[in-house]
Structure formats: structure tokens, C-alpha cells
Amino acid sequence: MLTRMSAGLETDSTVVFTPHYSCRMNSRVAMARWQKSIKFQDQVEEEFSGKLNFLTAGELMISGSSLKFMEQIRYPGTGWVLVEFSTSVTWLETLIQLRRIISRGYRPLVAHPERYGWCRRKRSRLITLSRMGCGSMISARSFRFKKYASTARSLLRDGLSHAICSDAHSPRDHIIDTRMKKTIGEYSRIQWQVLTKDIPQMILNDERLPELPLQKQRKYE
Ligand SMILES: [Fe+2]
């Protein structure tokens, strides 16, 4: 999958590994996953040396009162933490949890908002989240599922996603490549470069992201 991805990415692009973690996970299991992930990063760094850069973070499932593992899974050198919720999460629960994360000094990056009912019913809620300091990132993987693909397309059309990630779980999933660039070009009013390069770079620089909706033809650097 990485070989396929490297063919469509510019030299010197950064790939961030985000294996799944949950706040309810046993610490030993989380630690073992982390070590495995770092080991994998070491292997591919050698293999793709001079072509791609790699970082290890995580995607944290938030539920209940625990906010364990945020320190481990944050994007290295930043306060950005990639978070997800169960698909049945309510808007109120989402708001409360994101406020808790912000109050601990982190910057939540909401993974695949197109999967949540609160977003599908009222997409402008992502504007509220962006004003609070949250980022939103749709998944290329969502284009495989009819139910999520239509919301993902409307978020792109209205500039309501800061970025796009692959979220690839298996070789069947979409990746950030020329085919995805074409798909995004059909639906998005925001340029591919903004969604896959400029704003992701702001995340890696630990910068606050712009308020949604993103504006057509505006430069985000
Ligand atoms: Fe996820």
C-alpha cells in the first residue's frame, strides 16, 4: 500500500501512521501497539529513504470519562490529537468531550466527521467546532461507503473539511493518489494542495487551523 501511495505523492511528503487506540484500552496493550508502530516506522524509513518521511501518532476513540493516551498519540511535537467517536455519538456528547480535550491543552482533530449523525443532520456544526479550535478531516476511505460518501462530498463542496486523509485500513481502501485527486477535483471547491499539503503542514507546525468554511482560491500557509 505504501509503495502504491509513494507513486502518487510528491517526494519528501510526510505519512503519519495513526493506528487505533481507545481511552478504555489496557495500558499494556496500548504500549505494545505503540512499540509495534515505531518498529514499522523504522523499517519503512529505511525502505523509503529520500522519498517519504514518516511519523507515528494514533487515532483515539473517545468514550466515557477517561482521556488516557492523548500524550502518546498526539502528532509528534504538536498538541494535535486525532480523535474519533462511536458513530452513534450525540452532538452534545461530542461538544462536551472536545471541550474537555481543549481544556487539557490539546487541539482536537476530528476524524471522519461525515460518519456522525450530528454532522449529517447539520453540517454547519463543523463551523462551531472550528471556532472552538478543532480541526476536521474527512477520510478518503469514506468514499467506499454510500452513506458516508454523499456527506463527504457535500463537506468538500462547502469547504467544511480542513484536510483529507486516506484512513486506509486495507489495500481495498482509497489512498491519497492521482485517482483520489481526480475525485476530489470533481467535488471540492477547495484546491487539492490546500487539503493535502498546506493545512496538513499547519497541523505538523502545531498551528491553529482557519475557521470553516474554507474559502475558494484563498492561500492557507
Ligand atoms: Fe476512525
mmCIF file of C-alpha atoms and ligand atoms in Angstrom:
data_model
loop_
_atom_site.group_PDB
_atom_site.id
_atom_site.type_symbol
_atom_site.label_atom_id
_atom_site.label_comp_id
_atom_site.label_asym_id
_atom_site.label_seq_id
_atom_site.Cartn_x
_atom_site.Cartn_y
_atom_site.Cartn_z
ATOM 1 C CA MET A 1 0.000 0.000 0.000
ATOM 2 C CA LEU A 2 2.867 2.379 0.850
ATOM 3 C CA THR A 3 4.563 1.608 -2.459
ATOM 4 C CA ARG A 4 1.329 2.444 -4.278
ATOM 5 C CA MET A 5 0.973 5.608 -2.209
ATOM 6 C CA SER A 6 4.558 6.742 -2.734
ATOM 7 C CA ALA A 7 3.999 6.699 -6.516
ATOM 8 C CA GLY A 8 1.284 9.343 -6.190
ATOM 9 C CA LEU A 9 2.894 11.512 -3.539
ATOM 10 C CA GLU A 10 5.423 14.268 -4.007
ATOM 11 C CA THR A 11 8.948 13.413 -2.904
ATOM 12 C CA ASP A 12 9.514 14.449 0.696
ATOM 13 C CA SER A 13 5.817 14.052 1.653
ATOM 14 C CA THR A 14 5.098 13.010 5.218
ATOM 15 C CA VAL A 15 2.956 9.971 6.008
ATOM 16 C CA VAL A 16 1.573 9.842 9.543
ATOM 17 C CA PHE A 17 0.662 6.412 10.921
ATOM 18 C CA THR A 18 -2.429 6.583 13.109
ATOM 19 C CA PRO A 19 -3.242 3.118 14.490
ATOM 20 C CA HIS A 20 -6.374 2.868 16.598
ATOM 21 C CA TYR A 21 -6.332 3.427 20.348
ATOM 22 C CA SER A 22 -9.172 3.730 22.807
ATOM 23 C CA CYS A 23 -9.288 5.582 26.121
ATOM 24 C CA ARG A 24 -10.649 2.337 27.594
ATOM 25 C CA MET A 25 -7.733 0.241 26.354
ATOM 26 C CA ASN A 26 -5.473 -1.639 28.715
ATOM 27 C CA SER A 27 -2.170 0.265 29.067
ATOM 28 C CA ARG A 28 -0.074 -2.819 28.277
ATOM 29 C CA VAL A 29 -1.988 -3.428 25.045
ATOM 30 C CA ALA A 30 -1.602 0.243 24.090
ATOM 31 C CA MET A 31 2.127 0.153 24.799
ATOM 32 C CA ALA A 32 2.597 -2.995 22.694
ATOM 33 C CA ARG A 33 0.725 -1.358 19.812
ATOM 34 C CA TRP A 34 2.872 1.743 20.120
ATOM 35 C CA GLN A 35 6.096 -0.259 20.023
ATOM 36 C CA LYS A 36 4.921 -2.230 17.001
ATOM 37 C CA SER A 37 4.086 1.024 15.237
ATOM 38 C CA ILE A 38 7.509 2.555 15.963
ATOM 39 C CA LYS A 39 9.192 -0.631 14.744
ATOM 40 C CA PHE A 40 7.209 -0.447 11.499
ATOM 41 C CA GLN A 41 8.191 3.201 11.088
ATOM 42 C CA ASP A 42 11.876 2.249 11.460
ATOM 43 C CA GLN A 43 11.507 -0.419 8.765
ATOM 44 C CA VAL A 44 9.800 1.792 6.208
ATOM 45 C CA GLU A 45 12.084 4.740 6.877
ATOM 46 C CA GLU A 46 14.896 2.624 5.550
ATOM 47 C CA GLU A 47 12.874 1.348 2.615
ATOM 48 C CA PHE A 48 11.597 4.792 1.506
ATOM 49 C CA SER A 49 14.620 6.826 2.494
ATOM 50 C CA GLY A 50 14.876 10.030 0.428
ATOM 51 C CA LYS A 51 11.283 9.647 -0.853
ATOM 52 C CA LEU A 52 8.897 9.853 2.094
ATOM 53 C CA ASN A 53 9.054 10.931 5.725
ATOM 54 C CA PHE A 54 7.148 9.058 8.419
ATOM 55 C CA LEU A 55 5.674 9.952 11.787
ATOM 56 C CA THR A 56 3.803 7.852 14.309
ATOM 57 C CA ALA A 57 0.711 9.159 16.065
ATOM 58 C CA GLY A 58 -2.649 7.474 16.719
ATOM 59 C CA GLU A 59 -6.409 7.755 16.314
ATOM 60 C CA LEU A 60 -8.038 7.806 19.719
ATOM 61 C CA MET A 61 -11.587 6.561 20.310
ATOM 62 C CA ILE A 62 -13.117 8.829 22.943
ATOM 63 C CA SER A 63 -15.856 7.499 25.199
ATOM 64 C CA GLY A 64 -16.661 7.854 28.884
ATOM 65 C CA SER A 65 -14.678 9.932 31.336
ATOM 66 C CA SER A 66 -11.125 8.722 30.676
ATOM 67 C CA LEU A 67 -8.822 10.721 28.403
ATOM 68 C CA LYS A 68 -5.893 8.316 28.607
ATOM 69 C CA PHE A 69 -3.204 8.072 25.901
ATOM 70 C CA MET A 70 -3.555 11.571 24.459
ATOM 71 C CA GLU A 71 0.091 12.297 25.207
ATOM 72 C CA GLN A 72 1.210 9.150 23.353
ATOM 73 C CA ILE A 73 -0.999 9.559 20.285
ATOM 74 C CA ARG A 74 -0.584 13.276 19.581
ATOM 75 C CA TYR A 75 1.063 14.277 16.324
ATOM 76 C CA PRO A 76 4.748 14.427 17.332
ATOM 77 C CA GLY A 77 5.873 17.846 18.527
ATOM 78 C CA THR A 78 2.340 19.262 18.452
ATOM 79 C CA GLY A 79 -0.792 19.475 20.586
ATOM 80 C CA TRP A 80 -2.942 17.993 17.797
ATOM 81 C CA VAL A 81 -4.713 14.751 18.713
ATOM 82 C CA LEU A 82 -6.697 12.760 16.141
ATOM 83 C CA VAL A 83 -9.937 11.710 17.815
ATOM 84 C CA GLU A 84 -12.951 9.653 16.821
ATOM 85 C CA PHE A 85 -16.245 8.708 18.443
ATOM 86 C CA SER A 86 -18.728 5.896 18.040
ATOM 87 C CA THR A 87 -20.958 6.589 15.031
ATOM 88 C CA SER A 88 -23.984 6.965 17.336
ATOM 89 C CA VAL A 89 -22.400 9.776 19.403
ATOM 90 C CA THR A 90 -24.693 12.756 20.034
ATOM 91 C CA TRP A 91 -23.809 16.366 19.281
ATOM 92 C CA LEU A 92 -23.903 17.228 22.995
ATOM 93 C CA GLU A 93 -21.545 14.397 23.948
ATOM 94 C CA THR A 94 -19.175 15.391 21.116
ATOM 95 C CA LEU A 95 -19.123 19.009 22.295
ATOM 96 C CA ILE A 96 -18.519 18.069 25.923
ATOM 97 C CA GLN A 97 -15.692 15.682 25.076
ATOM 98 C CA LEU A 98 -13.980 18.113 22.697
ATOM 99 C CA ARG A 99 -14.171 20.889 25.317
ATOM 100 C CA ARG A 100 -12.559 18.567 27.864
ATOM 101 C CA ILE A 101 -9.721 17.796 25.460
ATOM 102 C CA ILE A 102 -9.168 21.510 24.735
ATOM 103 C CA SER A 103 -9.226 22.332 28.462
ATOM 104 C CA ARG A 104 -6.297 19.922 28.899
ATOM 105 C CA GLY A 105 -4.265 21.954 26.415
ATOM 106 C CA TYR A 106 -4.670 19.754 23.321
ATOM 107 C CA ARG A 107 -6.021 20.583 19.869
ATOM 108 C CA PRO A 108 -8.605 18.011 18.733
ATOM 109 C CA LEU A 109 -8.605 16.945 15.107
ATOM 110 C CA VAL A 110 -11.965 15.280 14.428
ATOM 111 C CA ALA A 111 -11.547 12.236 12.183
ATOM 112 C CA HIS A 112 -14.180 11.472 9.505
ATOM 113 C CA PRO A 113 -16.963 13.866 10.672
ATOM 114 C CA GLU A 114 -19.030 12.595 7.693
ATOM 115 C CA ARG A 115 -19.802 9.443 9.714
ATOM 116 C CA TYR A 116 -21.619 11.173 12.559
ATOM 117 C CA GLY A 117 -25.374 11.769 12.559
ATOM 118 C CA TRP A 118 -24.917 15.214 14.151
ATOM 119 C CA CYS A 119 -22.801 16.257 11.178
ATOM 120 C CA ARG A 120 -25.024 14.694 8.514
ATOM 121 C CA ARG A 121 -28.088 16.442 10.002
ATOM 122 C CA LYS A 122 -26.401 19.840 10.377
ATOM 123 C CA ARG A 123 -23.089 20.226 8.627
ATOM 124 C CA SER A 124 -22.622 23.801 9.895
ATOM 125 C CA ARG A 125 -21.789 22.303 13.302
ATOM 126 C CA LEU A 126 -18.269 21.894 11.932
ATOM 127 C CA ILE A 127 -18.075 25.698 11.767
ATOM 128 C CA THR A 128 -18.832 25.827 15.512
ATOM 129 C CA LEU A 129 -16.088 23.267 16.166
ATOM 130 C CA SER A 130 -13.563 25.185 14.057
ATOM 131 C CA ARG A 131 -14.317 28.357 16.088
ATOM 132 C CA MET A 132 -13.527 26.378 19.242
ATOM 133 C CA GLY A 133 -10.127 25.486 17.749
ATOM 134 C CA CYS A 134 -10.910 21.977 16.441
ATOM 135 C CA GLY A 135 -9.819 20.647 13.076
ATOM 136 C CA SER A 136 -11.944 18.372 10.867
ATOM 137 C CA MET A 137 -10.567 15.865 8.403
ATOM 138 C CA ILE A 138 -12.614 13.704 6.053
ATOM 139 C CA SER A 139 -11.421 10.213 5.103
ATOM 140 C CA ALA A 140 -10.825 9.046 1.546
ATOM 141 C CA ARG A 141 -11.990 5.676 2.894
ATOM 142 C CA SER A 142 -15.495 7.090 3.376
ATOM 143 C CA PHE A 143 -15.904 7.215 -0.419
ATOM 144 C CA ARG A 144 -16.277 3.416 -0.326
ATOM 145 C CA PHE A 145 -19.493 3.695 1.679
ATOM 146 C CA LYS A 146 -22.581 5.191 0.048
ATOM 147 C CA LYS A 147 -23.960 6.542 3.313
ATOM 148 C CA TYR A 148 -20.793 8.489 4.154
ATOM 149 C CA ALA A 149 -19.702 9.373 0.612
ATOM 150 C CA SER A 150 -22.576 11.783 -0.015
ATOM 151 C CA THR A 151 -21.853 13.727 3.206
ATOM 152 C CA ALA A 152 -18.107 13.708 2.448
ATOM 153 C CA ARG A 153 -18.870 15.176 -0.989
ATOM 154 C CA SER A 154 -21.075 17.930 0.451
ATOM 155 C CA LEU A 155 -18.441 18.811 3.068
ATOM 156 C CA LEU A 156 -15.914 19.188 0.251
ATOM 157 C CA ARG A 157 -18.319 21.208 -1.855
ATOM 158 C CA ASP A 158 -18.968 23.638 1.021
ATOM 159 C CA GLY A 159 -15.365 23.918 2.281
ATOM 160 C CA LEU A 160 -16.282 22.223 5.559
ATOM 161 C CA SER A 161 -13.238 19.989 5.930
ATOM 162 C CA HIS A 162 -9.747 21.206 6.762
ATOM 163 C CA ALA A 163 -7.998 18.287 5.140
ATOM 164 C CA ILE A 164 -8.366 14.835 3.648
ATOM 165 C CA CYS A 165 -6.557 11.730 4.882
ATOM 166 C CA SER A 166 -6.520 8.220 3.466
ATOM 167 C CA ASP A 167 -7.619 6.399 6.657
ATOM 168 C CA ALA A 168 -6.618 3.266 4.727
ATOM 169 C CA HIS A 169 -7.209 0.089 6.705
ATOM 170 C CA SER A 170 -6.554 -2.377 3.889
ATOM 171 C CA PRO A 171 -5.369 -2.412 0.251
ATOM 172 C CA ARG A 172 -9.046 -2.133 -0.830
ATOM 173 C CA ASP A 173 -9.274 1.382 0.643
ATOM 174 C CA HIS A 174 -8.643 4.589 -1.235
ATOM 175 C CA ILE A 175 -5.314 6.269 -0.772
ATOM 176 C CA ILE A 176 -4.122 9.800 -1.432
ATOM 177 C CA ASP A 177 -3.133 9.330 -5.052
ATOM 178 C CA THR A 178 -3.871 10.729 -8.504
ATOM 179 C CA ARG A 179 -7.217 8.880 -8.651
ATOM 180 C CA MET A 180 -8.336 10.457 -5.391
ATOM 181 C CA LYS A 181 -7.066 13.826 -6.647
ATOM 182 C CA LYS A 182 -9.449 13.486 -9.603
ATOM 183 C CA THR A 183 -12.387 12.557 -7.347
ATOM 184 C CA ILE A 184 -11.691 15.494 -5.043
ATOM 185 C CA GLY A 185 -11.326 17.810 -8.033
ATOM 186 C CA GLU A 186 -14.865 16.874 -9.120
ATOM 187 C CA TYR A 187 -16.494 17.752 -5.825
ATOM 188 C CA SER A 188 -14.309 20.098 -3.844
ATOM 189 C CA ARG A 189 -14.351 23.864 -4.079
ATOM 190 C CA ILE A 190 -11.063 23.871 -2.181
ATOM 191 C CA GLN A 191 -7.859 23.026 -4.016
ATOM 192 C CA TRP A 192 -6.226 19.623 -3.545
ATOM 193 C CA GLN A 193 -2.995 21.315 -2.449
ATOM 194 C CA VAL A 194 -4.790 23.036 0.463
ATOM 195 C CA LEU A 195 -6.413 19.817 1.682
ATOM 196 C CA THR A 196 -3.417 17.526 1.314
ATOM 197 C CA LYS A 197 -0.455 19.813 1.825
ATOM 198 C CA ASP A 198 -0.965 23.355 3.155
ATOM 199 C CA ILE A 199 -3.327 22.597 6.044
ATOM 200 C CA PRO A 200 -1.694 19.254 6.979
ATOM 201 C CA GLN A 201 1.564 21.223 7.195
ATOM 202 C CA MET A 202 -0.111 23.674 9.606
ATOM 203 C CA ILE A 203 -1.029 20.669 11.780
ATOM 204 C CA LEU A 204 2.567 19.439 11.784
ATOM 205 C CA ASN A 205 3.681 23.009 12.639
ATOM 206 C CA ASP A 206 1.275 22.985 15.604
ATOM 207 C CA GLU A 207 -0.658 25.967 14.274
ATOM 208 C CA ARG A 208 -4.307 26.797 14.895
ATOM 209 C CA LEU A 209 -6.360 25.997 11.785
ATOM 210 C CA PRO A 210 -8.538 28.529 9.941
ATOM 211 C CA GLU A 211 -12.231 28.813 10.677
ATOM 212 C CA LEU A 212 -14.510 26.811 8.427
ATOM 213 C CA PRO A 213 -15.786 27.130 5.774
ATOM 214 C CA LEU A 214 -12.523 27.378 3.885
ATOM 215 C CA GLN A 215 -12.597 29.990 1.150
ATOM 216 C CA LYS A 216 -12.126 29.166 -2.511
ATOM 217 C CA GLN A 217 -8.792 30.251 -4.010
ATOM 218 C CA ARG A 218 -7.503 31.566 -0.698
ATOM 219 C CA LYS A 219 -3.993 30.609 0.286
ATOM 220 C CA TYR A 220 -3.605 28.707 3.549
ATOM 221 C CA GLU A 221 0.011 28.519 4.632
HETATM 222 FE FE FE B 1 -11.637 6.104 12.541
#
